[in-house]
């Protein structure tokens, strides 16, 4: 058993996430990654920022804590997510998530098992959210 009091580790500054994100994204570990690949991170997306396409071995839970954003399963239209929403992404489902073009969004990302990072979400895929009137 592991108990984390407050943010963990407490002496770690917010991380500017760049390798698997587009735009300005900040992350803070809440629970460091376990040996099984489980992790909890608080992630803040600035307007236009988003993850790359990815999927999780055991699925992912997103708990939106502030702002307004989008989540998009592959082959579907982006869906609006806002503070208070909880999103379940099933194991292996290719998806992306991030802020809208005009809003910041913060969520807790609870990753169950390892994350497989894929290709960058193109501006075309991202801007499809606007064309579908999802904001």
mmCIF file with all atom_site columns, C-alpha atoms in Angstrom:
data_model
loop_
_atom_site.group_PDB
_atom_site.id
_atom_site.type_symbol
_atom_site.label_atom_id
_atom_site.label_alt_id
_atom_site.label_comp_id
_atom_site.label_asym_id
_atom_site.label_entity_id
_atom_site.label_seq_id
_atom_site.pdbx_PDB_ins_code
_atom_site.Cartn_x
_atom_site.Cartn_y
_atom_site.Cartn_z
_atom_site.occupancy
_atom_site.B_iso_or_equiv
_atom_site.pdbx_formal_charge
_atom_site.auth_seq_id
_atom_site.auth_comp_id
_atom_site.auth_asym_id
_atom_site.auth_atom_id
_atom_site.pdbx_PDB_model_num
ATOM 1   C CA . UNK A 1 1   ? 0.000   0.000  0.000   1.00 0.00 ? 1   UNK A CA 1
ATOM 2   C CA . UNK A 1 2   ? 1.146   3.518  -0.745  1.00 0.00 ? 2   UNK A CA 1
ATOM 3   C CA . UNK A 1 3   ? -0.319  6.657  0.809   1.00 0.00 ? 3   UNK A CA 1
ATOM 4   C CA . UNK A 1 4   ? 0.417   9.994  -0.812  1.00 0.00 ? 4   UNK A CA 1
ATOM 5   C CA . UNK A 1 5   ? -0.259  13.092 1.251   1.00 0.00 ? 5   UNK A CA 1
ATOM 6   C CA . UNK A 1 6   ? -0.658  16.153 -0.936  1.00 0.00 ? 6   UNK A CA 1
ATOM 7   C CA . UNK A 1 7   ? 1.020   16.250 -4.299  1.00 0.00 ? 7   UNK A CA 1
ATOM 8   C CA . UNK A 1 8   ? 3.689   13.647 -4.843  1.00 0.00 ? 8   UNK A CA 1
ATOM 9   C CA . UNK A 1 9   ? 6.523   14.178 -4.830  1.00 0.00 ? 9   UNK A CA 1
ATOM 10  C CA . UNK A 1 10  ? 6.109   17.478 -3.000  1.00 0.00 ? 10  UNK A CA 1
ATOM 11  C CA . UNK A 1 11  ? 9.439   18.915 -4.152  1.00 0.00 ? 11  UNK A CA 1
ATOM 12  C CA . UNK A 1 12  ? 8.834   18.395 -7.883  1.00 0.00 ? 12  UNK A CA 1
ATOM 13  C CA . UNK A 1 13  ? 7.996   21.508 -9.935  1.00 0.00 ? 13  UNK A CA 1
ATOM 14  C CA . UNK A 1 14  ? 5.213   21.417 -12.532 1.00 0.00 ? 14  UNK A CA 1
ATOM 15  C CA . UNK A 1 15  ? 6.433   19.740 -15.699 1.00 0.00 ? 15  UNK A CA 1
ATOM 16  C CA . UNK A 1 16  ? 6.121   21.441 -19.075 1.00 0.00 ? 16  UNK A CA 1
ATOM 17  C CA . UNK A 1 17  ? 4.915   18.481 -21.156 1.00 0.00 ? 17  UNK A CA 1
ATOM 18  C CA . UNK A 1 18  ? 6.201   18.504 -24.735 1.00 0.00 ? 18  UNK A CA 1
ATOM 19  C CA . UNK A 1 19  ? 7.031   15.050 -26.117 1.00 0.00 ? 19  UNK A CA 1
ATOM 20  C CA . UNK A 1 20  ? 3.473   13.733 -26.470 1.00 0.00 ? 20  UNK A CA 1
ATOM 21  C CA . UNK A 1 21  ? 1.478   16.968 -26.404 1.00 0.00 ? 21  UNK A CA 1
ATOM 22  C CA . UNK A 1 22  ? 0.800   19.831 -28.807 1.00 0.00 ? 22  UNK A CA 1
ATOM 23  C CA . UNK A 1 23  ? 0.726   23.353 -27.381 1.00 0.00 ? 23  UNK A CA 1
ATOM 24  C CA . UNK A 1 24  ? 1.461   24.441 -23.829 1.00 0.00 ? 24  UNK A CA 1
ATOM 25  C CA . UNK A 1 25  ? 0.640   21.722 -21.296 1.00 0.00 ? 25  UNK A CA 1
ATOM 26  C CA . UNK A 1 26  ? 1.628   21.512 -17.621 1.00 0.00 ? 26  UNK A CA 1
ATOM 27  C CA . UNK A 1 27  ? 1.568   18.337 -15.556 1.00 0.00 ? 27  UNK A CA 1
ATOM 28  C CA . UNK A 1 28  ? 1.886   17.553 -11.876 1.00 0.00 ? 28  UNK A CA 1
ATOM 29  C CA . UNK A 1 29  ? 2.219   13.998 -10.592 1.00 0.00 ? 29  UNK A CA 1
ATOM 30  C CA . UNK A 1 30  ? -0.384  13.140 -7.967  1.00 0.00 ? 30  UNK A CA 1
ATOM 31  C CA . UNK A 1 31  ? 0.609   9.473  -7.712  1.00 0.00 ? 31  UNK A CA 1
ATOM 32  C CA . UNK A 1 32  ? 3.929   8.528  -9.309  1.00 0.00 ? 32  UNK A CA 1
ATOM 33  C CA . UNK A 1 33  ? 3.776   5.702  -11.826 1.00 0.00 ? 33  UNK A CA 1
ATOM 34  C CA . UNK A 1 34  ? 3.624   2.284  -10.191 1.00 0.00 ? 34  UNK A CA 1
ATOM 35  C CA . UNK A 1 35  ? 5.488   -0.811 -11.362 1.00 0.00 ? 35  UNK A CA 1
ATOM 36  C CA . UNK A 1 36  ? 2.311   -1.811 -13.264 1.00 0.00 ? 36  UNK A CA 1
ATOM 37  C CA . UNK A 1 37  ? 2.218   1.526  -15.128 1.00 0.00 ? 37  UNK A CA 1
ATOM 38  C CA . UNK A 1 38  ? -0.693  3.027  -13.175 1.00 0.00 ? 38  UNK A CA 1
ATOM 39  C CA . UNK A 1 39  ? -0.399  6.780  -12.633 1.00 0.00 ? 39  UNK A CA 1
ATOM 40  C CA . UNK A 1 40  ? -2.406  9.843  -11.644 1.00 0.00 ? 40  UNK A CA 1
ATOM 41  C CA . UNK A 1 41  ? -1.457  13.258 -12.988 1.00 0.00 ? 41  UNK A CA 1
ATOM 42  C CA . UNK A 1 42  ? -3.074  16.669 -12.812 1.00 0.00 ? 42  UNK A CA 1
ATOM 43  C CA . UNK A 1 43  ? -2.756  18.076 -16.325 1.00 0.00 ? 43  UNK A CA 1
ATOM 44  C CA . UNK A 1 44  ? -3.537  21.622 -17.467 1.00 0.00 ? 44  UNK A CA 1
ATOM 45  C CA . UNK A 1 45  ? -4.042  22.396 -21.163 1.00 0.00 ? 45  UNK A CA 1
ATOM 46  C CA . UNK A 1 46  ? -3.921  25.963 -22.467 1.00 0.00 ? 46  UNK A CA 1
ATOM 47  C CA . UNK A 1 47  ? -6.239  26.918 -25.368 1.00 0.00 ? 47  UNK A CA 1
ATOM 48  C CA . UNK A 1 48  ? -5.444  24.765 -28.406 1.00 0.00 ? 48  UNK A CA 1
ATOM 49  C CA . UNK A 1 49  ? -3.244  22.353 -26.440 1.00 0.00 ? 49  UNK A CA 1
ATOM 50  C CA . UNK A 1 50  ? -3.921  18.612 -26.584 1.00 0.00 ? 50  UNK A CA 1
ATOM 51  C CA . UNK A 1 51  ? -2.455  15.157 -26.176 1.00 0.00 ? 51  UNK A CA 1
ATOM 52  C CA . UNK A 1 52  ? -1.205  13.045 -29.040 1.00 0.00 ? 52  UNK A CA 1
ATOM 53  C CA . UNK A 1 53  ? -3.371  10.093 -30.035 1.00 0.00 ? 53  UNK A CA 1
ATOM 54  C CA . UNK A 1 54  ? -2.869  7.392  -27.417 1.00 0.00 ? 54  UNK A CA 1
ATOM 55  C CA . UNK A 1 55  ? -4.438  4.436  -25.624 1.00 0.00 ? 55  UNK A CA 1
ATOM 56  C CA . UNK A 1 56  ? -4.081  2.727  -22.251 1.00 0.00 ? 56  UNK A CA 1
ATOM 57  C CA . UNK A 1 57  ? -3.660  -0.973 -21.533 1.00 0.00 ? 57  UNK A CA 1
ATOM 58  C CA . UNK A 1 58  ? -6.238  -0.931 -18.720 1.00 0.00 ? 58  UNK A CA 1
ATOM 59  C CA . UNK A 1 59  ? -8.195  2.187  -19.685 1.00 0.00 ? 59  UNK A CA 1
ATOM 60  C CA . UNK A 1 60  ? -8.183  5.750  -18.394 1.00 0.00 ? 60  UNK A CA 1
ATOM 61  C CA . UNK A 1 61  ? -10.364 7.888  -16.156 1.00 0.00 ? 61  UNK A CA 1
ATOM 62  C CA . UNK A 1 62  ? -10.415 11.653 -16.666 1.00 0.00 ? 62  UNK A CA 1
ATOM 63  C CA . UNK A 1 63  ? -11.838 13.830 -13.882 1.00 0.00 ? 63  UNK A CA 1
ATOM 64  C CA . UNK A 1 64  ? -12.234 17.393 -15.134 1.00 0.00 ? 64  UNK A CA 1
ATOM 65  C CA . UNK A 1 65  ? -11.432 19.771 -12.275 1.00 0.00 ? 65  UNK A CA 1
ATOM 66  C CA . UNK A 1 66  ? -11.474 23.147 -14.045 1.00 0.00 ? 66  UNK A CA 1
ATOM 67  C CA . UNK A 1 67  ? -12.395 24.735 -17.337 1.00 0.00 ? 67  UNK A CA 1
ATOM 68  C CA . UNK A 1 68  ? -13.749 23.331 -20.576 1.00 0.00 ? 68  UNK A CA 1
ATOM 69  C CA . UNK A 1 69  ? -12.137 20.930 -23.023 1.00 0.00 ? 69  UNK A CA 1
ATOM 70  C CA . UNK A 1 70  ? -12.638 18.186 -25.564 1.00 0.00 ? 70  UNK A CA 1
ATOM 71  C CA . UNK A 1 71  ? -12.129 14.421 -25.587 1.00 0.00 ? 71  UNK A CA 1
ATOM 72  C CA . UNK A 1 72  ? -12.221 12.494 -28.848 1.00 0.00 ? 72  UNK A CA 1
ATOM 73  C CA . UNK A 1 73  ? -12.244 8.744  -29.496 1.00 0.00 ? 73  UNK A CA 1
ATOM 74  C CA . UNK A 1 74  ? -10.744 7.805  -32.874 1.00 0.00 ? 74  UNK A CA 1
ATOM 75  C CA . UNK A 1 75  ? -13.310 7.925  -35.684 1.00 0.00 ? 75  UNK A CA 1
ATOM 76  C CA . UNK A 1 76  ? -15.817 9.942  -33.626 1.00 0.00 ? 76  UNK A CA 1
ATOM 77  C CA . UNK A 1 77  ? -16.611 13.600 -33.094 1.00 0.00 ? 77  UNK A CA 1
ATOM 78  C CA . UNK A 1 78  ? -14.943 15.403 -30.184 1.00 0.00 ? 78  UNK A CA 1
ATOM 79  C CA . UNK A 1 79  ? -17.154 15.732 -27.093 1.00 0.00 ? 79  UNK A CA 1
ATOM 80  C CA . UNK A 1 80  ? -17.206 18.681 -24.696 1.00 0.00 ? 80  UNK A CA 1
ATOM 81  C CA . UNK A 1 81  ? -15.986 17.981 -21.175 1.00 0.00 ? 81  UNK A CA 1
ATOM 82  C CA . UNK A 1 82  ? -16.235 20.483 -18.326 1.00 0.00 ? 82  UNK A CA 1
ATOM 83  C CA . UNK A 1 83  ? -15.473 20.841 -14.636 1.00 0.00 ? 83  UNK A CA 1
ATOM 84  C CA . UNK A 1 84  ? -17.247 18.073 -12.725 1.00 0.00 ? 84  UNK A CA 1
ATOM 85  C CA . UNK A 1 85  ? -17.350 15.600 -15.629 1.00 0.00 ? 85  UNK A CA 1
ATOM 86  C CA . UNK A 1 86  ? -15.849 12.119 -15.296 1.00 0.00 ? 86  UNK A CA 1
ATOM 87  C CA . UNK A 1 87  ? -14.847 10.280 -18.472 1.00 0.00 ? 87  UNK A CA 1
ATOM 88  C CA . UNK A 1 88  ? -14.163 6.539  -18.777 1.00 0.00 ? 88  UNK A CA 1
ATOM 89  C CA . UNK A 1 89  ? -11.969 5.588  -21.729 1.00 0.00 ? 89  UNK A CA 1
ATOM 90  C CA . UNK A 1 90  ? -12.012 1.786  -22.218 1.00 0.00 ? 90  UNK A CA 1
ATOM 91  C CA . UNK A 1 91  ? -8.792  -0.250 -22.514 1.00 0.00 ? 91  UNK A CA 1
ATOM 92  C CA . UNK A 1 92  ? -7.138  0.084  -25.915 1.00 0.00 ? 92  UNK A CA 1
ATOM 93  C CA . UNK A 1 93  ? -9.396  2.909  -27.160 1.00 0.00 ? 93  UNK A CA 1
ATOM 94  C CA . UNK A 1 94  ? -7.383  5.350  -29.274 1.00 0.00 ? 94  UNK A CA 1
ATOM 95  C CA . UNK A 1 95  ? -8.245  8.919  -28.225 1.00 0.00 ? 95  UNK A CA 1
ATOM 96  C CA . UNK A 1 96  ? -6.999  12.441 -27.472 1.00 0.00 ? 96  UNK A CA 1
ATOM 97  C CA . UNK A 1 97  ? -8.054  15.188 -25.037 1.00 0.00 ? 97  UNK A CA 1
ATOM 98  C CA . UNK A 1 98  ? -7.224  18.833 -24.376 1.00 0.00 ? 98  UNK A CA 1
ATOM 99  C CA . UNK A 1 99  ? -8.440  22.403 -24.115 1.00 0.00 ? 99  UNK A CA 1
ATOM 100 C CA . UNK A 1 100 ? -10.758 24.034 -26.615 1.00 0.00 ? 100 UNK A CA 1
ATOM 101 C CA . UNK A 1 101 ? -9.465  26.753 -28.938 1.00 0.00 ? 101 UNK A CA 1
ATOM 102 C CA . UNK A 1 102 ? -10.482 29.403 -26.383 1.00 0.00 ? 102 UNK A CA 1
ATOM 103 C CA . UNK A 1 103 ? -10.428 27.742 -22.949 1.00 0.00 ? 103 UNK A CA 1
ATOM 104 C CA . UNK A 1 104 ? -8.057  26.199 -20.456 1.00 0.00 ? 104 UNK A CA 1
ATOM 105 C CA . UNK A 1 105 ? -8.916  22.759 -19.080 1.00 0.00 ? 105 UNK A CA 1
ATOM 106 C CA . UNK A 1 106 ? -7.446  20.890 -16.109 1.00 0.00 ? 106 UNK A CA 1
ATOM 107 C CA . UNK A 1 107 ? -8.140  17.251 -15.352 1.00 0.00 ? 107 UNK A CA 1
ATOM 108 C CA . UNK A 1 108 ? -6.891  14.414 -13.254 1.00 0.00 ? 108 UNK A CA 1
ATOM 109 C CA . UNK A 1 109 ? -5.711  11.724 -15.661 1.00 0.00 ? 109 UNK A CA 1
ATOM 110 C CA . UNK A 1 110 ? -5.871  8.300  -14.036 1.00 0.00 ? 110 UNK A CA 1
ATOM 111 C CA . UNK A 1 111 ? -4.032  5.881  -16.296 1.00 0.00 ? 111 UNK A CA 1
ATOM 112 C CA . UNK A 1 112 ? -4.561  2.186  -15.665 1.00 0.00 ? 112 UNK A CA 1
ATOM 113 C CA . UNK A 1 113 ? -1.578  0.297  -16.991 1.00 0.00 ? 113 UNK A CA 1
ATOM 114 C CA . UNK A 1 114 ? 0.962   1.628  -19.455 1.00 0.00 ? 114 UNK A CA 1
ATOM 115 C CA . UNK A 1 115 ? 0.133   4.352  -21.981 1.00 0.00 ? 115 UNK A CA 1
ATOM 116 C CA . UNK A 1 116 ? 0.928   3.767  -25.653 1.00 0.00 ? 116 UNK A CA 1
ATOM 117 C CA . UNK A 1 117 ? 1.645   7.125  -27.293 1.00 0.00 ? 117 UNK A CA 1
ATOM 118 C CA . UNK A 1 118 ? 0.909   7.328  -31.002 1.00 0.00 ? 118 UNK A CA 1
ATOM 119 C CA . UNK A 1 119 ? 0.975   10.131 -33.591 1.00 0.00 ? 119 UNK A CA 1
ATOM 120 C CA . UNK A 1 120 ? 0.298   13.825 -33.127 1.00 0.00 ? 120 UNK A CA 1
ATOM 121 C CA . UNK A 1 121 ? -3.310  15.009 -33.484 1.00 0.00 ? 121 UNK A CA 1
ATOM 122 C CA . UNK A 1 122 ? -3.323  17.071 -36.664 1.00 0.00 ? 122 UNK A CA 1
ATOM 123 C CA . UNK A 1 123 ? -4.715  20.583 -36.690 1.00 0.00 ? 123 UNK A CA 1
ATOM 124 C CA . UNK A 1 124 ? -7.364  19.241 -39.082 1.00 0.00 ? 124 UNK A CA 1
ATOM 125 C CA . UNK A 1 125 ? -8.520  16.576 -36.596 1.00 0.00 ? 125 UNK A CA 1
ATOM 126 C CA . UNK A 1 126 ? -8.401  19.052 -33.726 1.00 0.00 ? 126 UNK A CA 1
ATOM 127 C CA . UNK A 1 127 ? -10.269 21.810 -35.574 1.00 0.00 ? 127 UNK A CA 1
ATOM 128 C CA . UNK A 1 128 ? -12.969 19.306 -36.607 1.00 0.00 ? 128 UNK A CA 1
ATOM 129 C CA . UNK A 1 129 ? -14.330 19.976 -33.115 1.00 0.00 ? 129 UNK A CA 1
ATOM 130 C CA . UNK A 1 130 ? -15.151 23.530 -34.146 1.00 0.00 ? 130 UNK A CA 1
ATOM 131 C CA . UNK A 1 131 ? -16.816 22.438 -37.386 1.00 0.00 ? 131 UNK A CA 1
ATOM 132 C CA . UNK A 1 132 ? -19.086 20.081 -35.466 1.00 0.00 ? 132 UNK A CA 1
ATOM 133 C CA . UNK A 1 133 ? -20.224 22.784 -33.069 1.00 0.00 ? 133 UNK A CA 1
ATOM 134 C CA . UNK A 1 134 ? -19.035 20.909 -29.998 1.00 0.00 ? 134 UNK A CA 1
ATOM 135 C CA . UNK A 1 135 ? -17.876 23.954 -28.060 1.00 0.00 ? 135 UNK A CA 1
#
